[in-house]
Amino acid sequence: MILDKTDKKLLKLLQDDSKQTNKALSIELGLSVTAVFERIKKLDANGIIKKYVALVDKKRVNKGFVAFCHVKLIQHSQDFVVSFEREVAQLEEVLECYHISGDYDYLLKVLVEDMEAFREFMVKKLTRINHIGSTHSMFMINEVKHTTAIEL
Amino acid sequence: MILDKTDKKLLKLLQDDSKQTNKALSIELGLSVTAVFERIKKLDANGIIKKYVALVDKKRVNKGFVAFCHVKLIQHSQDFVVSFEREVAQLEEVLECYHISGDYDYLLKVLVEDMEAFREFMVKKLTRINHIGSTHSMFMINEVKHTTAIEL
DNA sequence: TATGAAAACCGGGTTAG
DNA sequence: CTAACCCGGTTTTCATA
């Protein structure tokens, strides 16, 4: 699917606030309500828009402590990789996990309440997973920018 | 604000799909539509829910190339830090930027189309910012997990 | 429960390939 | 001639007091 200028503008608006009414969007875009409705339907159907979600303020729910964990596996056989990935994906503290290039194999973004909880997480959950060689953690001091909106 | 079990369940549902009708939510939670409405209103008003957004599939919009850049500043005087943070926050390719502990000062998550675009970004944008000492980039090979939902 | 508003759907008209 | 797009009106559904 090819996105024209209007689609991109529409996506920008929806990535910023998905609760706007089609009417408000139609005014912003200079289109009819129906046209907006159809464009959104198409963006949904084509999977351009994956889902609509509420974003929760992590500080207000006591998950203000963010850690980034680099993880290296002992071995890189298919089995090890698959089972590590399956297990790590199930950990509720892990919001993101990427297989990356470089010295370490994985980069994890971990959300917990505080350092104490992080220690618990490391000891009782992450390092309990087999095949982990070494880990290296960094802690968030300040969040400079955090958006879910992709510029188009 | 204290969240009870029902609030947490409600937040879980809304973090997964914010387009559900209050009726659907009320059935799921075993409440009346009005009760659900009031709880959501309260969560909104208290800033527990920050915003409602559409999530766009990065691969479908040609932003499937993800890089993580570590950045070290030359100096750490107030001025340098403030101006670096202000400038980096304005870069559209940078979705996330964290001031972190460890060998490097910052961790950036960068979304671009491909390696070529990443090169452009580094040369023309990131390293054009003053006060940058060194950088170290890692590239995403695979996204194992990526959720915006905080477990409560 | 009631009501005002918005979403969802439909038929028709317009333009571009 | 077909397909994609856009519009206005109608029905249904939802948010909200």
mmCIF file with all atom_site columns, C-alpha atoms in Angstrom, chain A residues 5-106:
data_model
loop_
_atom_site.group_PDB
_atom_site.id
_atom_site.type_symbol
_atom_site.label_atom_id
_atom_site.label_alt_id
_atom_site.label_comp_id
_atom_site.label_asym_id
_atom_site.label_entity_id
_atom_site.label_seq_id
_atom_site.pdbx_PDB_ins_code
_atom_site.Cartn_x
_atom_site.Cartn_y
_atom_site.Cartn_z
_atom_site.occupancy
_atom_site.B_iso_or_equiv
_atom_site.pdbx_formal_charge
_atom_site.auth_seq_id
_atom_site.auth_comp_id
_atom_site.auth_asym_id
_atom_site.auth_atom_id
_atom_site.pdbx_PDB_model_num
ATOM 1   C CA . LYS A 1 5   ? 0.502   12.891  1.871  1.00 0.00 ? 5   LYS A CA 1
ATOM 2   C CA . THR A 1 6   ? -2.944  12.759  3.479  1.00 0.00 ? 6   THR A CA 1
ATOM 3   C CA . ASP A 1 7   ? -2.393  9.257   4.829  1.00 0.00 ? 7   ASP A CA 1
ATOM 4   C CA . LYS A 1 8   ? 0.847   10.345  6.405  1.00 0.00 ? 8   LYS A CA 1
ATOM 5   C CA . LYS A 1 9   ? -0.761  13.340  8.005  1.00 0.00 ? 9   LYS A CA 1
ATOM 6   C CA . LEU A 1 10  ? -3.590  11.157  9.242  1.00 0.00 ? 10  LEU A CA 1
ATOM 7   C CA . LEU A 1 11  ? -1.142  8.652   10.732 1.00 0.00 ? 11  LEU A CA 1
ATOM 8   C CA . LYS A 1 12  ? 0.717   11.429  12.441 1.00 0.00 ? 12  LYS A CA 1
ATOM 9   C CA . LEU A 1 13  ? -2.492  12.615  14.063 1.00 0.00 ? 13  LEU A CA 1
ATOM 10  C CA . LEU A 1 14  ? -3.559  9.125   15.114 1.00 0.00 ? 14  LEU A CA 1
ATOM 11  C CA . GLN A 1 15  ? -0.122  8.288   16.487 1.00 0.00 ? 15  GLN A CA 1
ATOM 12  C CA . ASP A 1 16  ? -0.434  11.313  18.697 1.00 0.00 ? 16  ASP A CA 1
ATOM 13  C CA . ASP A 1 17  ? -4.057  10.881  19.742 1.00 0.00 ? 17  ASP A CA 1
ATOM 14  C CA . SER A 1 18  ? -6.176  7.965   18.615 1.00 0.00 ? 18  SER A CA 1
ATOM 15  C CA . LYS A 1 19  ? -9.249  9.136   20.498 1.00 0.00 ? 19  LYS A CA 1
ATOM 16  C CA . GLN A 1 20  ? -9.947  12.072  18.224 1.00 0.00 ? 20  GLN A CA 1
ATOM 17  C CA . THR A 1 21  ? -13.259 11.851  16.429 1.00 0.00 ? 21  THR A CA 1
ATOM 18  C CA . ASN A 1 22  ? -13.310 11.399  12.688 1.00 0.00 ? 22  ASN A CA 1
ATOM 19  C CA . LYS A 1 23  ? -14.957 14.766  12.508 1.00 0.00 ? 23  LYS A CA 1
ATOM 20  C CA . ALA A 1 24  ? -12.040 16.488  14.190 1.00 0.00 ? 24  ALA A CA 1
ATOM 21  C CA . LEU A 1 25  ? -9.678  14.629  11.890 1.00 0.00 ? 25  LEU A CA 1
ATOM 22  C CA . SER A 1 26  ? -11.733 15.571  8.837  1.00 0.00 ? 26  SER A CA 1
ATOM 23  C CA . ILE A 1 27  ? -11.470 19.247  9.718  1.00 0.00 ? 27  ILE A CA 1
ATOM 24  C CA . GLU A 1 28  ? -7.740  18.953  10.299 1.00 0.00 ? 28  GLU A CA 1
ATOM 25  C CA . LEU A 1 29  ? -7.261  17.203  6.966  1.00 0.00 ? 29  LEU A CA 1
ATOM 26  C CA . GLY A 1 30  ? -9.816  19.095  4.904  1.00 0.00 ? 30  GLY A CA 1
ATOM 27  C CA . LEU A 1 31  ? -11.788 15.965  4.031  1.00 0.00 ? 31  LEU A CA 1
ATOM 28  C CA . SER A 1 32  ? -15.245 14.591  4.642  1.00 0.00 ? 32  SER A CA 1
ATOM 29  C CA . VAL A 1 33  ? -15.887 12.395  7.633  1.00 0.00 ? 33  VAL A CA 1
ATOM 30  C CA . THR A 1 34  ? -16.515 9.423   5.351  1.00 0.00 ? 34  THR A CA 1
ATOM 31  C CA . ALA A 1 35  ? -13.244 9.882   3.547  1.00 0.00 ? 35  ALA A CA 1
ATOM 32  C CA . VAL A 1 36  ? -11.406 9.879   6.863  1.00 0.00 ? 36  VAL A CA 1
ATOM 33  C CA . PHE A 1 37  ? -13.324 6.813   7.963  1.00 0.00 ? 37  PHE A CA 1
ATOM 34  C CA . GLU A 1 38  ? -12.423 4.927   4.801  1.00 0.00 ? 38  GLU A CA 1
ATOM 35  C CA . ARG A 1 39  ? -8.780  5.856   4.960  1.00 0.00 ? 39  ARG A CA 1
ATOM 36  C CA . ILE A 1 40  ? -8.492  4.694   8.548  1.00 0.00 ? 40  ILE A CA 1
ATOM 37  C CA . LYS A 1 41  ? -10.305 1.462   7.697  1.00 0.00 ? 41  LYS A CA 1
ATOM 38  C CA . LYS A 1 42  ? -7.804  0.858   4.939  1.00 0.00 ? 42  LYS A CA 1
ATOM 39  C CA . LEU A 1 43  ? -4.826  1.616   7.151  1.00 0.00 ? 43  LEU A CA 1
ATOM 40  C CA . ASP A 1 44  ? -6.199  -0.834  9.713  1.00 0.00 ? 44  ASP A CA 1
ATOM 41  C CA . ALA A 1 45  ? -6.906  -3.528  7.130  1.00 0.00 ? 45  ALA A CA 1
ATOM 42  C CA . ASN A 1 46  ? -3.451  -3.263  5.613  1.00 0.00 ? 46  ASN A CA 1
ATOM 43  C CA . GLY A 1 47  ? -1.785  -3.602  8.970  1.00 0.00 ? 47  GLY A CA 1
ATOM 44  C CA . ILE A 1 48  ? -0.146  -0.198  8.734  1.00 0.00 ? 48  ILE A CA 1
ATOM 45  C CA . ILE A 1 49  ? -1.851  0.524   12.027 1.00 0.00 ? 49  ILE A CA 1
ATOM 46  C CA . LYS A 1 50  ? -1.090  -2.473  14.213 1.00 0.00 ? 50  LYS A CA 1
ATOM 47  C CA . LYS A 1 51  ? -3.217  -1.624  17.202 1.00 0.00 ? 51  LYS A CA 1
ATOM 48  C CA . TYR A 1 52  ? -4.717  1.101   19.347 1.00 0.00 ? 52  TYR A CA 1
ATOM 49  C CA . VAL A 1 53  ? -3.481  1.284   22.913 1.00 0.00 ? 53  VAL A CA 1
ATOM 50  C CA . ALA A 1 54  ? -3.579  3.322   26.092 1.00 0.00 ? 54  ALA A CA 1
ATOM 51  C CA . LEU A 1 55  ? -0.150  4.432   27.286 1.00 0.00 ? 55  LEU A CA 1
ATOM 52  C CA . VAL A 1 56  ? 0.347   4.267   31.032 1.00 0.00 ? 56  VAL A CA 1
ATOM 53  C CA . ASP A 1 57  ? 2.658   6.595   32.949 1.00 0.00 ? 57  ASP A CA 1
ATOM 54  C CA . LYS A 1 58  ? 5.277   4.290   34.414 1.00 0.00 ? 58  LYS A CA 1
ATOM 55  C CA . LYS A 1 59  ? 6.144   6.623   37.280 1.00 0.00 ? 59  LYS A CA 1
ATOM 56  C CA . ARG A 1 60  ? 2.551   6.713   38.454 1.00 0.00 ? 60  ARG A CA 1
ATOM 57  C CA . VAL A 1 61  ? 2.357   2.971   38.688 1.00 0.00 ? 61  VAL A CA 1
ATOM 58  C CA . ASN A 1 62  ? 5.664   2.475   40.482 1.00 0.00 ? 62  ASN A CA 1
ATOM 59  C CA . LYS A 1 63  ? 7.656   1.241   37.542 1.00 0.00 ? 63  LYS A CA 1
ATOM 60  C CA . GLY A 1 64  ? 9.944   4.210   37.248 1.00 0.00 ? 64  GLY A CA 1
ATOM 61  C CA . PHE A 1 65  ? 13.149  2.231   37.433 1.00 0.00 ? 65  PHE A CA 1
ATOM 62  C CA . VAL A 1 66  ? 14.342  1.368   33.943 1.00 0.00 ? 66  VAL A CA 1
ATOM 63  C CA . ALA A 1 67  ? 17.313  -0.854  33.196 1.00 0.00 ? 67  ALA A CA 1
ATOM 64  C CA . PHE A 1 68  ? 18.921  -1.896  29.941 1.00 0.00 ? 68  PHE A CA 1
ATOM 65  C CA . CYS A 1 69  ? 20.471  -5.330  30.106 1.00 0.00 ? 69  CYS A CA 1
ATOM 66  C CA . HIS A 1 70  ? 22.929  -6.672  27.618 1.00 0.00 ? 70  HIS A CA 1
ATOM 67  C CA . VAL A 1 71  ? 22.903  -10.433 27.540 1.00 0.00 ? 71  VAL A CA 1
ATOM 68  C CA . LYS A 1 72  ? 25.393  -12.805 25.967 1.00 0.00 ? 72  LYS A CA 1
ATOM 69  C CA . LEU A 1 73  ? 24.597  -16.459 25.457 1.00 0.00 ? 73  LEU A CA 1
ATOM 70  C CA . ILE A 1 74  ? 27.034  -19.259 26.149 1.00 0.00 ? 74  ILE A CA 1
ATOM 71  C CA . GLN A 1 75  ? 26.390  -20.826 22.815 1.00 0.00 ? 75  GLN A CA 1
ATOM 72  C CA . HIS A 1 76  ? 24.471  -19.846 19.726 1.00 0.00 ? 76  HIS A CA 1
ATOM 73  C CA . SER A 1 77  ? 22.971  -23.074 18.598 1.00 0.00 ? 77  SER A CA 1
ATOM 74  C CA . GLN A 1 78  ? 19.416  -22.924 17.333 1.00 0.00 ? 78  GLN A CA 1
ATOM 75  C CA . ASP A 1 79  ? 18.063  -24.612 20.446 1.00 0.00 ? 79  ASP A CA 1
ATOM 76  C CA . PHE A 1 80  ? 19.695  -22.215 22.859 1.00 0.00 ? 80  PHE A CA 1
ATOM 77  C CA . VAL A 1 81  ? 18.587  -19.172 20.965 1.00 0.00 ? 81  VAL A CA 1
ATOM 78  C CA . VAL A 1 82  ? 15.005  -20.308 20.592 1.00 0.00 ? 82  VAL A CA 1
ATOM 79  C CA . SER A 1 83  ? 14.570  -21.293 24.208 1.00 0.00 ? 83  SER A CA 1
ATOM 80  C CA . PHE A 1 84  ? 16.189  -18.126 25.541 1.00 0.00 ? 84  PHE A CA 1
ATOM 81  C CA . GLU A 1 85  ? 13.962  -15.982 23.378 1.00 0.00 ? 85  GLU A CA 1
ATOM 82  C CA . ARG A 1 86  ? 10.848  -17.826 24.413 1.00 0.00 ? 86  ARG A CA 1
ATOM 83  C CA . GLU A 1 87  ? 11.626  -17.560 28.087 1.00 0.00 ? 87  GLU A CA 1
ATOM 84  C CA . VAL A 1 88  ? 12.694  -13.948 28.104 1.00 0.00 ? 88  VAL A CA 1
ATOM 85  C CA . ALA A 1 89  ? 9.567   -12.924 26.203 1.00 0.00 ? 89  ALA A CA 1
ATOM 86  C CA . GLN A 1 90  ? 7.483   -14.295 29.025 1.00 0.00 ? 90  GLN A CA 1
ATOM 87  C CA . LEU A 1 91  ? 9.052   -12.122 31.691 1.00 0.00 ? 91  LEU A CA 1
ATOM 88  C CA . GLU A 1 92  ? 6.628   -9.343  32.537 1.00 0.00 ? 92  GLU A CA 1
ATOM 89  C CA . GLU A 1 93  ? 9.425   -6.951  33.546 1.00 0.00 ? 93  GLU A CA 1
ATOM 90  C CA . VAL A 1 94  ? 10.904  -7.169  30.050 1.00 0.00 ? 94  VAL A CA 1
ATOM 91  C CA . LEU A 1 95  ? 9.046   -4.774  27.777 1.00 0.00 ? 95  LEU A CA 1
ATOM 92  C CA . GLU A 1 96  ? 11.471  -5.002  24.895 1.00 0.00 ? 96  GLU A CA 1
ATOM 93  C CA . CYS A 1 97  ? 14.035  -7.538  23.766 1.00 0.00 ? 97  CYS A CA 1
ATOM 94  C CA . TYR A 1 98  ? 16.166  -7.217  20.670 1.00 0.00 ? 98  TYR A CA 1
ATOM 95  C CA . HIS A 1 99  ? 18.656  -9.549  19.115 1.00 0.00 ? 99  HIS A CA 1
ATOM 96  C CA . ILE A 1 100 ? 21.487  -7.213  18.181 1.00 0.00 ? 100 ILE A CA 1
ATOM 97  C CA . SER A 1 101 ? 24.862  -7.048  16.557 1.00 0.00 ? 101 SER A CA 1
ATOM 98  C CA . GLY A 1 102 ? 27.978  -6.362  18.587 1.00 0.00 ? 102 GLY A CA 1
ATOM 99  C CA . ASP A 1 103 ? 29.669  -7.709  21.662 1.00 0.00 ? 103 ASP A CA 1
ATOM 100 C CA . TYR A 1 104 ? 26.470  -8.846  23.279 1.00 0.00 ? 104 TYR A CA 1
ATOM 101 C CA . ASP A 1 105 ? 23.676  -10.862 21.731 1.00 0.00 ? 105 ASP A CA 1
ATOM 102 C CA . TYR A 1 106 ? 20.614  -9.216  23.219 1.00 0.00 ? 106 TYR A CA 1
#
